[in-house]
Amino acid sequence: MRKIIMDCDPGHDDAIALLLASRSDDLKILGVTTVAGNSELENTTKNARKILDYAGVTDVDVYPGCDKPMMRSLYRLTGAIIHGEDGLGGPKIPEPITPVKEEHGVDFIIRTLRESDEKITLIPTGPLTNIAMALIKAPDIKEKIDRIIIMGGAVMDPGNITSAAEFNIYVDPEAAKIVFASGCNIYLNTLDISMKAVFYEEDIEALRAQGDKVSDIVARLLDFFASTHVKHFGFKACPVHDALCVGVLIDENLIEYQKTFLDISVNDPLTLGETVADLWGITGNEPNCYISTKVDQKLFVKMIQEHMKKPYHSK
Ligand code: RIB
Ligand code: CA
């Protein structure tokens, strides 16, 4: 059983990533930390708690993390446009019943890694503020990290917040720069694959037809997420970016990777947050991550559909 910590900013696709991880027989969620990104921290924290409680995952705790990027104010605009004012627009999900924890998310990450007798996988699917802060406050935790599977960036494809940058990296580019310079074992799932591993209308209808409570709420979340993508990107299908980070742990055939050196632009307004990959090894720098190059969309859709109808079992 692989032990994981989910660090997220729910967010429709973060919510689906949480549900997928909770229903995987191979993964044990040690805790969920939240970060400001798609919406303010108060909203992303409440949304994480709401979706977990709704799906019966009341034994996994939520720890609020950083409420703003390390060096910048929180970029609020696009999150609300795509995810709604409270970060989880669309279906009405009941208020959470389980209290969130008092311990700060960064401190939870550090304590849990230090106390663990085995390596843990971190799955950040929002801005990397919490992960960077944990690595700065406690560099020793690097030895306890099996890998960090990140949703962020765009290499061969355009960004989604500017033509150069993807949202998670753009919101906190300094945090991303710190994480990619940490020497940790990093897998980066970019827009290059997440905008291809999409749910078409028939995939959402098949999910809805499954008829169980969780499949139904995921279908309704995707209805909303798809509507904002059509409206703002003219995109007729629905990406579920963050769930890919969990999916690749369930089936390693889901995504192919290329080992490369990657760095983040932090000084130039035009390219702020751009993830620049040295695909041809021109810089001579040692590779510092694996970037996603290919994804199996049909496998991903089937995986989500199959896992959503599974009942939750505490692990
Ligand atoms: O660019 C997509 C990413 O930004 C996803 O993680 C989505 O939830 C938003 O946080
Ligand atoms: Ca996210």
PDB file of C-alpha atoms in Angstrom, residues 4-283:
ATOM      1  CA  ILE A   4       0.449   9.487  -0.058  1.00  0.00           C
ATOM      2  CA  ILE A   5      -0.228  13.077   0.996  1.00  0.00           C
ATOM      3  CA  MET A   6      -2.557  15.060  -1.287  1.00  0.00           C
ATOM      4  CA  ASP A   7      -1.797  18.821  -1.446  1.00  0.00           C
ATOM      5  CA  CYS A   8      -4.580  20.552  -3.323  1.00  0.00           C
ATOM      6  CA  ASP A   9      -6.769  23.577  -4.117  1.00  0.00           C
ATOM      7  CA  PRO A  10     -10.244  22.104  -4.840  1.00  0.00           C
ATOM      8  CA  GLY A  11     -11.166  22.856  -7.550  1.00  0.00           C
ATOM      9  CA  HIS A  12     -13.230  20.374  -9.563  1.00  0.00           C
ATOM     10  CA  ASP A  13     -10.330  18.282 -10.768  1.00  0.00           C
ATOM     11  CA  ASP A  14      -8.668  18.291  -7.338  1.00  0.00           C
ATOM     12  CA  ALA A  15     -11.935  16.975  -5.899  1.00  0.00           C
ATOM     13  CA  ILE A  16     -11.981  14.123  -8.415  1.00  0.00           C
ATOM     14  CA  ALA A  17      -8.324  13.367  -7.650  1.00  0.00           C
ATOM     15  CA  LEU A  18      -9.236  13.064  -3.950  1.00  0.00           C
ATOM     16  CA  LEU A  19     -12.111  10.699  -4.770  1.00  0.00           C
ATOM     17  CA  LEU A  20      -9.917   8.574  -7.049  1.00  0.00           C
ATOM     18  CA  ALA A  21      -7.181   8.259  -4.414  1.00  0.00           C
ATOM     19  CA  SER A  22      -9.715   7.394  -1.696  1.00  0.00           C
ATOM     20  CA  ARG A  23     -11.167   4.592  -3.815  1.00  0.00           C
ATOM     21  CA  SER A  24      -7.875   3.073  -4.914  1.00  0.00           C
ATOM     22  CA  ASP A  25      -6.994  -0.197  -3.169  1.00  0.00           C
ATOM     23  CA  ASP A  26      -3.289   0.595  -3.684  1.00  0.00           C
ATOM     24  CA  LEU A  27      -3.162   4.037  -2.041  1.00  0.00           C
ATOM     25  CA  LYS A  28      -3.475   5.191   1.594  1.00  0.00           C
ATOM     26  CA  ILE A  29      -4.087   8.919   2.018  1.00  0.00           C
ATOM     27  CA  LEU A  30      -2.238   9.944   5.190  1.00  0.00           C
ATOM     28  CA  GLY A  31      -3.755  13.418   5.030  1.00  0.00           C
ATOM     29  CA  VAL A  32      -4.884  16.201   2.734  1.00  0.00           C
ATOM     30  CA  THR A  33      -3.252  19.636   2.859  1.00  0.00           C
ATOM     31  CA  THR A  34      -4.879  22.602   1.173  1.00  0.00           C
ATOM     32  CA  VAL A  35      -3.435  25.694  -0.465  1.00  0.00           C
ATOM     33  CA  ALA A  36      -4.766  28.931  -1.957  1.00  0.00           C
ATOM     34  CA  GLY A  37      -5.056  28.691  -5.712  1.00  0.00           C
ATOM     35  CA  ASN A  38      -8.320  28.074  -7.517  1.00  0.00           C
ATOM     36  CA  SER A  39      -9.927  29.997  -4.680  1.00  0.00           C
ATOM     37  CA  GLU A  40      -8.993  31.444  -1.298  1.00  0.00           C
ATOM     38  CA  LEU A  41      -7.659  28.985   1.286  1.00  0.00           C
ATOM     39  CA  GLU A  42     -10.914  29.081   3.263  1.00  0.00           C
ATOM     40  CA  ASN A  43     -12.792  27.861   0.177  1.00  0.00           C
ATOM     41  CA  THR A  44     -10.276  25.253  -0.983  1.00  0.00           C
ATOM     42  CA  THR A  45     -10.149  23.841   2.549  1.00  0.00           C
ATOM     43  CA  LYS A  46     -13.937  23.738   2.899  1.00  0.00           C
ATOM     44  CA  ASN A  47     -14.241  22.180  -0.564  1.00  0.00           C
ATOM     45  CA  ALA A  48     -11.741  19.431   0.270  1.00  0.00           C
ATOM     46  CA  ARG A  49     -13.648  18.629   3.473  1.00  0.00           C
ATOM     47  CA  LYS A  50     -17.014  18.815   1.690  1.00  0.00           C
ATOM     48  CA  ILE A  51     -16.181  16.353  -1.089  1.00  0.00           C
ATOM     49  CA  LEU A  52     -14.473  13.903   1.291  1.00  0.00           C
ATOM     50  CA  ASP A  53     -17.423  13.934   3.710  1.00  0.00           C
ATOM     51  CA  TYR A  54     -19.903  13.622   0.841  1.00  0.00           C
ATOM     52  CA  ALA A  55     -18.067  10.515  -0.355  1.00  0.00           C
ATOM     53  CA  GLY A  56     -17.874   9.006   3.128  1.00  0.00           C
ATOM     54  CA  VAL A  57     -14.137   9.630   3.527  1.00  0.00           C
ATOM     55  CA  THR A  58     -14.513  11.070   7.020  1.00  0.00           C
ATOM     56  CA  ASP A  59     -11.400   9.322   8.405  1.00  0.00           C
ATOM     57  CA  VAL A  60      -8.959  11.311   6.223  1.00  0.00           C
ATOM     58  CA  ASP A  61      -8.029  14.653   7.817  1.00  0.00           C
ATOM     59  CA  VAL A  62      -7.674  18.020   6.086  1.00  0.00           C
ATOM     60  CA  TYR A  63      -4.928  20.464   7.149  1.00  0.00           C
ATOM     61  CA  PRO A  64      -5.134  24.084   5.901  1.00  0.00           C
ATOM     62  CA  GLY A  65      -1.806  25.256   4.468  1.00  0.00           C
ATOM     63  CA  CYS A  66      -0.578  28.539   3.001  1.00  0.00           C
ATOM     64  CA  ASP A  67      -3.148  31.206   2.190  1.00  0.00           C
ATOM     65  CA  LYS A  68      -1.004  33.019  -0.391  1.00  0.00           C
ATOM     66  CA  PRO A  69       1.972  32.440  -2.671  1.00  0.00           C
ATOM     67  CA  MET A  70       5.458  32.893  -1.189  1.00  0.00           C
ATOM     68  CA  MET A  71       6.306  36.226  -2.817  1.00  0.00           C
ATOM     69  CA  ARG A  72       3.146  37.429  -4.524  1.00  0.00           C
ATOM     70  CA  SER A  73      -0.490  38.223  -3.854  1.00  0.00           C
ATOM     71  CA  LEU A  74      -2.962  35.484  -4.734  1.00  0.00           C
ATOM     72  CA  TYR A  75      -4.013  35.526  -8.376  1.00  0.00           C
ATOM     73  CA  ARG A  76      -7.782  35.197  -7.984  1.00  0.00           C
ATOM     74  CA  LEU A  77      -9.190  35.972 -11.380  1.00  0.00           C
ATOM     75  CA  THR A  78      -9.011  32.784 -13.421  1.00  0.00           C
ATOM     76  CA  GLY A  79      -9.716  30.359 -10.626  1.00  0.00           C
ATOM     77  CA  ALA A  80     -13.153  31.870 -10.112  1.00  0.00           C
ATOM     78  CA  ILE A  81     -13.877  31.978 -13.839  1.00  0.00           C
ATOM     79  CA  ILE A  82     -13.139  28.281 -14.284  1.00  0.00           C
ATOM     80  CA  HIS A  83     -14.091  26.828 -10.902  1.00  0.00           C
ATOM     81  CA  GLY A  84     -16.774  29.296  -9.744  1.00  0.00           C
ATOM     82  CA  GLU A  85     -16.731  31.899  -7.003  1.00  0.00           C
ATOM     83  CA  ASP A  86     -16.306  29.390  -4.133  1.00  0.00           C
ATOM     84  CA  GLY A  87     -13.938  27.139  -6.099  1.00  0.00           C
ATOM     85  CA  LEU A  88     -16.400  24.269  -6.525  1.00  0.00           C
ATOM     86  CA  GLY A  89     -19.218  25.694  -8.632  1.00  0.00           C
ATOM     87  CA  GLY A  90     -22.145  23.676  -9.987  1.00  0.00           C
ATOM     88  CA  PRO A  91     -23.856  21.013  -7.853  1.00  0.00           C
ATOM     89  CA  LYS A  92     -24.776  21.926  -4.305  1.00  0.00           C
ATOM     90  CA  ILE A  93     -22.718  19.725  -1.999  1.00  0.00           C
ATOM     91  CA  PRO A  94     -23.757  19.673   1.687  1.00  0.00           C
ATOM     92  CA  GLU A  95     -21.644  21.604   4.193  1.00  0.00           C
ATOM     93  CA  PRO A  96     -18.805  19.528   5.692  1.00  0.00           C
ATOM     94  CA  ILE A  97     -19.476  17.676   8.960  1.00  0.00           C
ATOM     95  CA  THR A  98     -15.894  16.727   9.873  1.00  0.00           C
ATOM     96  CA  PRO A  99     -13.815  19.542  11.394  1.00  0.00           C
ATOM     97  CA  VAL A 100     -10.567  20.515   9.660  1.00  0.00           C
ATOM     98  CA  LYS A 101      -7.380  20.155  11.704  1.00  0.00           C
ATOM     99  CA  GLU A 102      -5.659  22.961  13.617  1.00  0.00           C
ATOM    100  CA  GLU A 103      -2.139  21.914  12.565  1.00  0.00           C
ATOM    101  CA  HIS A 104      -0.799  23.921   9.590  1.00  0.00           C
ATOM    102  CA  GLY A 105      -0.532  21.891   6.394  1.00  0.00           C
ATOM    103  CA  VAL A 106       3.193  22.582   6.042  1.00  0.00           C
ATOM    104  CA  ASP A 107       3.813  21.347   9.601  1.00  0.00           C
ATOM    105  CA  PHE A 108       1.690  18.255   8.928  1.00  0.00           C
ATOM    106  CA  ILE A 109       3.771  17.429   5.846  1.00  0.00           C
ATOM    107  CA  ILE A 110       7.041  17.844   7.775  1.00  0.00           C
ATOM    108  CA  ARG A 111       5.873  15.914  10.871  1.00  0.00           C
ATOM    109  CA  THR A 112       4.351  13.061   8.868  1.00  0.00           C
ATOM    110  CA  LEU A 113       7.467  12.601   6.722  1.00  0.00           C
ATOM    111  CA  ARG A 114       9.801  12.730   9.737  1.00  0.00           C
ATOM    112  CA  GLU A 115       7.679  10.238  11.709  1.00  0.00           C
ATOM    113  CA  SER A 116       7.210   7.794   8.849  1.00  0.00           C
ATOM    114  CA  ASP A 117       9.259   4.598   8.767  1.00  0.00           C
ATOM    115  CA  GLU A 118       8.815   4.421   4.991  1.00  0.00           C
ATOM    116  CA  LYS A 119       8.978   6.854   2.083  1.00  0.00           C
ATOM    117  CA  ILE A 120       5.846   8.824   1.205  1.00  0.00           C
ATOM    118  CA  THR A 121       4.591  10.148  -2.155  1.00  0.00           C
ATOM    119  CA  LEU A 122       3.507  13.788  -2.282  1.00  0.00           C
ATOM    120  CA  ILE A 123       0.796  14.702  -4.819  1.00  0.00           C
ATOM    121  CA  PRO A 124       0.528  18.496  -5.176  1.00  0.00           C
ATOM    122  CA  THR A 125      -2.260  19.532  -7.563  1.00  0.00           C
ATOM    123  CA  GLY A 126      -2.338  23.248  -6.832  1.00  0.00           C
ATOM    124  CA  PRO A 127       0.306  25.969  -6.514  1.00  0.00           C
ATOM    125  CA  LEU A 128       3.468  24.509  -4.921  1.00  0.00           C
ATOM    126  CA  THR A 129       3.560  26.910  -1.953  1.00  0.00           C
ATOM    127  CA  ASN A 130       3.129  24.277   0.784  1.00  0.00           C
ATOM    128  CA  ILE A 131       5.676  21.904  -0.748  1.00  0.00           C
ATOM    129  CA  ALA A 132       8.297  24.631  -1.182  1.00  0.00           C
ATOM    130  CA  MET A 133       7.751  25.930   2.357  1.00  0.00           C
ATOM    131  CA  ALA A 134       8.110  22.418   3.789  1.00  0.00           C
ATOM    132  CA  LEU A 135      11.372  21.839   1.882  1.00  0.00           C
ATOM    133  CA  ILE A 136      12.762  25.189   3.057  1.00  0.00           C
ATOM    134  CA  LYS A 137      11.716  24.719   6.695  1.00  0.00           C
ATOM    135  CA  ALA A 138      12.881  21.081   6.858  1.00  0.00           C
ATOM    136  CA  PRO A 139      15.321  20.104   4.091  1.00  0.00           C
ATOM    137  CA  ASP A 140      15.829  16.737   5.836  1.00  0.00           C
ATOM    138  CA  ILE A 141      12.370  15.562   4.687  1.00  0.00           C
ATOM    139  CA  LYS A 142      13.731  15.063   1.161  1.00  0.00           C
ATOM    140  CA  GLU A 143      15.087  11.668   2.255  1.00  0.00           C
ATOM    141  CA  LYS A 144      11.570  10.551   3.190  1.00  0.00           C
ATOM    142  CA  ILE A 145       9.935  11.550  -0.130  1.00  0.00           C
ATOM    143  CA  ASP A 146       9.543   8.686  -2.571  1.00  0.00           C
ATOM    144  CA  ARG A 147       8.433  11.043  -5.340  1.00  0.00           C
ATOM    145  CA  ILE A 148       6.513  14.243  -5.915  1.00  0.00           C
ATOM    146  CA  ILE A 149       3.872  13.926  -8.635  1.00  0.00           C
ATOM    147  CA  ILE A 150       2.935  17.439  -9.691  1.00  0.00           C
ATOM    148  CA  MET A 151       0.125  18.760 -11.864  1.00  0.00           C
ATOM    149  CA  GLY A 152       1.515  21.866 -13.505  1.00  0.00           C
ATOM    150  CA  GLY A 153       3.272  23.515 -16.374  1.00  0.00           C
ATOM    151  CA  ALA A 154       3.142  23.215 -20.137  1.00  0.00           C
ATOM    152  CA  VAL A 155       6.129  22.276 -22.303  1.00  0.00           C
ATOM    153  CA  MET A 156       5.167  21.748 -25.959  1.00  0.00           C
ATOM    154  CA  ASP A 157       1.655  23.175 -25.593  1.00  0.00           C
ATOM    155  CA  PRO A 158       0.542  26.703 -24.600  1.00  0.00           C
ATOM    156  CA  GLY A 159      -0.279  27.729 -21.056  1.00  0.00           C
ATOM    157  CA  ASN A 160      -3.806  28.267 -19.766  1.00  0.00           C
ATOM    158  CA  ILE A 161      -3.349  31.443 -17.705  1.00  0.00           C
ATOM    159  CA  THR A 162      -0.946  33.126 -20.131  1.00  0.00           C
ATOM    160  CA  SER A 163       0.262  31.742 -23.432  1.00  0.00           C
ATOM    161  CA  ALA A 164       3.495  30.807 -21.641  1.00  0.00           C
ATOM    162  CA  ALA A 165       2.327  29.572 -18.231  1.00  0.00           C
ATOM    163  CA  GLU A 166       0.004  27.044 -16.634  1.00  0.00           C
ATOM    164  CA  PHE A 167      -2.097  28.210 -13.667  1.00  0.00           C
ATOM    165  CA  ASN A 168      -0.511  26.296 -10.728  1.00  0.00           C
ATOM    166  CA  ILE A 169       3.026  27.328 -11.658  1.00  0.00           C
ATOM    167  CA  TYR A 170       1.993  30.887 -12.564  1.00  0.00           C
ATOM    168  CA  VAL A 171       0.305  31.514  -9.181  1.00  0.00           C
ATOM    169  CA  ASP A 172       3.514  30.690  -7.279  1.00  0.00           C
ATOM    170  CA  PRO A 173       6.494  30.505  -9.666  1.00  0.00           C
ATOM    171  CA  GLU A 174       9.055  30.987  -6.889  1.00  0.00           C
ATOM    172  CA  ALA A 175       7.675  27.967  -5.036  1.00  0.00           C
ATOM    173  CA  ALA A 176       7.927  25.909  -8.218  1.00  0.00           C
ATOM    174  CA  LYS A 177      11.526  27.028  -8.757  1.00  0.00           C
ATOM    175  CA  ILE A 178      12.414  25.913  -5.213  1.00  0.00           C
ATOM    176  CA  VAL A 179      10.751  22.500  -5.658  1.00  0.00           C
ATOM    177  CA  PHE A 180      12.465  21.806  -8.989  1.00  0.00           C
ATOM    178  CA  ALA A 181      15.834  22.790  -7.496  1.00  0.00           C
ATOM    179  CA  SER A 182      15.342  20.540  -4.448  1.00  0.00           C
ATOM    180  CA  GLY A 183      16.766  17.356  -5.911  1.00  0.00           C
ATOM    181  CA  CYS A 184      13.577  15.450  -5.098  1.00  0.00           C
ATOM    182  CA  ASN A 185      12.308  12.714  -7.440  1.00  0.00           C
ATOM    183  CA  ILE A 186       9.778  14.745  -9.457  1.00  0.00           C
ATOM    184  CA  TYR A 187       7.204  13.643 -12.000  1.00  0.00           C
ATOM    185  CA  LEU A 188       5.507  16.581 -13.738  1.00  0.00           C
ATOM    186  CA  ASN A 189       2.145  16.076 -15.434  1.00  0.00           C
ATOM    187  CA  THR A 190       1.654  19.067 -17.715  1.00  0.00           C
ATOM    188  CA  LEU A 191      -1.116  20.516 -19.860  1.00  0.00           C
ATOM    189  CA  ASP A 192       0.570  18.695 -22.744  1.00  0.00           C
ATOM    190  CA  ILE A 193      -1.215  15.544 -21.536  1.00  0.00           C
ATOM    191  CA  SER A 194      -4.017  16.854 -19.301  1.00  0.00           C
ATOM    192  CA  MET A 195      -5.656  18.705 -22.201  1.00  0.00           C
ATOM    193  CA  LYS A 196      -5.672  15.398 -24.138  1.00  0.00           C
ATOM    194  CA  ALA A 197      -6.887  13.067 -21.365  1.00  0.00           C
ATOM    195  CA  VAL A 198     -10.332  14.674 -21.490  1.00  0.00           C
ATOM    196  CA  PHE A 199     -13.879  13.594 -20.734  1.00  0.00           C
ATOM    197  CA  TYR A 200     -16.193  13.892 -23.736  1.00  0.00           C
ATOM    198  CA  GLU A 201     -19.944  14.284 -23.275  1.00  0.00           C
ATOM    199  CA  GLU A 202     -20.507  10.562 -23.729  1.00  0.00           C
ATOM    200  CA  ASP A 203     -17.927   9.818 -21.006  1.00  0.00           C
ATOM    201  CA  ILE A 204     -19.742  12.105 -18.569  1.00  0.00           C
ATOM    202  CA  GLU A 205     -23.122  10.553 -19.489  1.00  0.00           C
ATOM    203  CA  ALA A 206     -21.689   7.052 -18.929  1.00  0.00           C
ATOM    204  CA  LEU A 207     -20.526   8.197 -15.484  1.00  0.00           C
ATOM    205  CA  ARG A 208     -23.989   9.622 -14.697  1.00  0.00           C
ATOM    206  CA  ALA A 209     -25.650   6.410 -15.870  1.00  0.00           C
ATOM    207  CA  GLN A 210     -23.700   4.459 -13.232  1.00  0.00           C
ATOM    208  CA  GLY A 211     -26.341   5.794 -10.874  1.00  0.00           C
ATOM    209  CA  ASP A 212     -24.426   5.781  -7.586  1.00  0.00           C
ATOM    210  CA  LYS A 213     -24.039   8.886  -5.435  1.00  0.00           C
ATOM    211  CA  VAL A 214     -20.359   9.552  -6.125  1.00  0.00           C
ATOM    212  CA  SER A 215     -20.504   8.895  -9.886  1.00  0.00           C
ATOM    213  CA  ASP A 216     -23.477  11.256 -10.026  1.00  0.00           C
ATOM    214  CA  ILE A 217     -21.755  14.112  -8.184  1.00  0.00           C
ATOM    215  CA  VAL A 218     -18.630  13.716 -10.315  1.00  0.00           C
ATOM    216  CA  ALA A 219     -20.776  13.874 -13.462  1.00  0.00           C
ATOM    217  CA  ARG A 220     -22.404  17.059 -12.158  1.00  0.00           C
ATOM    218  CA  LEU A 221     -19.016  18.575 -11.258  1.00  0.00           C
ATOM    219  CA  LEU A 222     -17.810  17.778 -14.781  1.00  0.00           C
ATOM    220  CA  ASP A 223     -20.972  19.333 -16.265  1.00  0.00           C
ATOM    221  CA  PHE A 224     -19.998  22.615 -14.603  1.00  0.00           C
ATOM    222  CA  PHE A 225     -16.256  22.294 -15.357  1.00  0.00           C
ATOM    223  CA  ALA A 226     -17.022  21.481 -19.006  1.00  0.00           C
ATOM    224  CA  SER A 227     -19.345  24.496 -19.273  1.00  0.00           C
ATOM    225  CA  THR A 228     -16.657  26.944 -18.139  1.00  0.00           C
ATOM    226  CA  HIS A 229     -14.123  25.386 -20.517  1.00  0.00           C
ATOM    227  CA  VAL A 230     -16.518  25.766 -23.444  1.00  0.00           C
ATOM    228  CA  LYS A 231     -17.268  29.347 -22.404  1.00  0.00           C
ATOM    229  CA  HIS A 232     -13.681  30.498 -21.841  1.00  0.00           C
ATOM    230  CA  PHE A 233     -11.578  28.280 -24.064  1.00  0.00           C
ATOM    231  CA  GLY A 234     -14.145  27.121 -26.639  1.00  0.00           C
ATOM    232  CA  PHE A 235     -13.004  23.662 -25.556  1.00  0.00           C
ATOM    233  CA  LYS A 236     -15.672  21.003 -26.191  1.00  0.00           C
ATOM    234  CA  ALA A 237     -14.356  18.459 -23.718  1.00  0.00           C
ATOM    235  CA  CYS A 238     -13.496  18.448 -20.027  1.00  0.00           C
ATOM    236  CA  PRO A 239      -9.969  18.011 -18.688  1.00  0.00           C
ATOM    237  CA  VAL A 240      -9.496  16.468 -15.243  1.00  0.00           C
ATOM    238  CA  HIS A 241      -5.906  17.609 -14.842  1.00  0.00           C
ATOM    239  CA  ASP A 242      -5.246  16.685 -11.222  1.00  0.00           C
ATOM    240  CA  ALA A 243      -6.638  13.143 -11.207  1.00  0.00           C
ATOM    241  CA  LEU A 244      -3.878  12.118 -13.632  1.00  0.00           C
ATOM    242  CA  CYS A 245      -1.376  12.460 -10.770  1.00  0.00           C
ATOM    243  CA  VAL A 246      -3.271   9.760  -8.862  1.00  0.00           C
ATOM    244  CA  GLY A 247      -4.116   7.700 -11.939  1.00  0.00           C
ATOM    245  CA  VAL A 248      -0.484   7.073 -12.839  1.00  0.00           C
ATOM    246  CA  LEU A 249       0.034   5.445  -9.417  1.00  0.00           C
ATOM    247  CA  ILE A 250      -2.934   3.143 -10.044  1.00  0.00           C
ATOM    248  CA  ASP A 251      -1.694   2.155 -13.530  1.00  0.00           C
ATOM    249  CA  GLU A 252       1.800   3.202 -14.596  1.00  0.00           C
ATOM    250  CA  ASN A 253       0.804   2.635 -18.233  1.00  0.00           C
ATOM    251  CA  LEU A 254      -1.414   5.724 -18.059  1.00  0.00           C
ATOM    252  CA  ILE A 255       1.407   8.212 -18.735  1.00  0.00           C
ATOM    253  CA  GLU A 256       4.799   8.123 -20.458  1.00  0.00           C
ATOM    254  CA  TYR A 257       7.631  10.401 -19.292  1.00  0.00           C
ATOM    255  CA  GLN A 258      10.924  11.851 -20.493  1.00  0.00           C
ATOM    256  CA  LYS A 259      13.734  12.598 -18.052  1.00  0.00           C
ATOM    257  CA  THR A 260      14.934  16.179 -18.540  1.00  0.00           C
ATOM    258  CA  PHE A 261      16.167  19.375 -16.922  1.00  0.00           C
ATOM    259  CA  LEU A 262      13.400  21.894 -16.306  1.00  0.00           C
ATOM    260  CA  ASP A 263      13.418  25.372 -14.799  1.00  0.00           C
ATOM    261  CA  ILE A 264      10.808  28.055 -14.208  1.00  0.00           C
ATOM    262  CA  SER A 265      10.793  31.653 -15.464  1.00  0.00           C
ATOM    263  CA  VAL A 266      10.375  34.040 -12.504  1.00  0.00           C
ATOM    264  CA  ASN A 267      11.798  37.404 -13.647  1.00  0.00           C
ATOM    265  CA  ASP A 268      10.264  38.184 -17.037  1.00  0.00           C
ATOM    266  CA  PRO A 269       6.594  39.383 -17.020  1.00  0.00           C
ATOM    267  CA  LEU A 270       6.084  37.944 -20.506  1.00  0.00           C
ATOM    268  CA  THR A 271       7.113  34.402 -19.551  1.00  0.00           C
ATOM    269  CA  LEU A 272       6.431  34.449 -15.782  1.00  0.00           C
ATOM    270  CA  GLY A 273       5.673  30.898 -14.620  1.00  0.00           C
ATOM    271  CA  GLU A 274       6.787  29.244 -17.873  1.00  0.00           C
ATOM    272  CA  THR A 275       8.160  25.720 -17.410  1.00  0.00           C
ATOM    273  CA  VAL A 276      11.202  25.596 -19.694  1.00  0.00           C
ATOM    274  CA  ALA A 277      12.328  22.036 -20.455  1.00  0.00           C
ATOM    275  CA  ASP A 278      15.793  21.286 -21.859  1.00  0.00           C
ATOM    276  CA  LEU A 279      14.529  18.455 -24.063  1.00  0.00           C
ATOM    277  CA  TRP A 280      17.696  18.262 -26.181  1.00  0.00           C
ATOM    278  CA  GLY A 281      20.102  18.506 -23.192  1.00  0.00           C
ATOM    279  CA  ILE A 282      21.531  21.771 -24.572  1.00  0.00           C
ATOM    280  CA  THR A 283      22.169  23.346 -21.147  1.00  0.00           C
TER     281      THR A 283
END
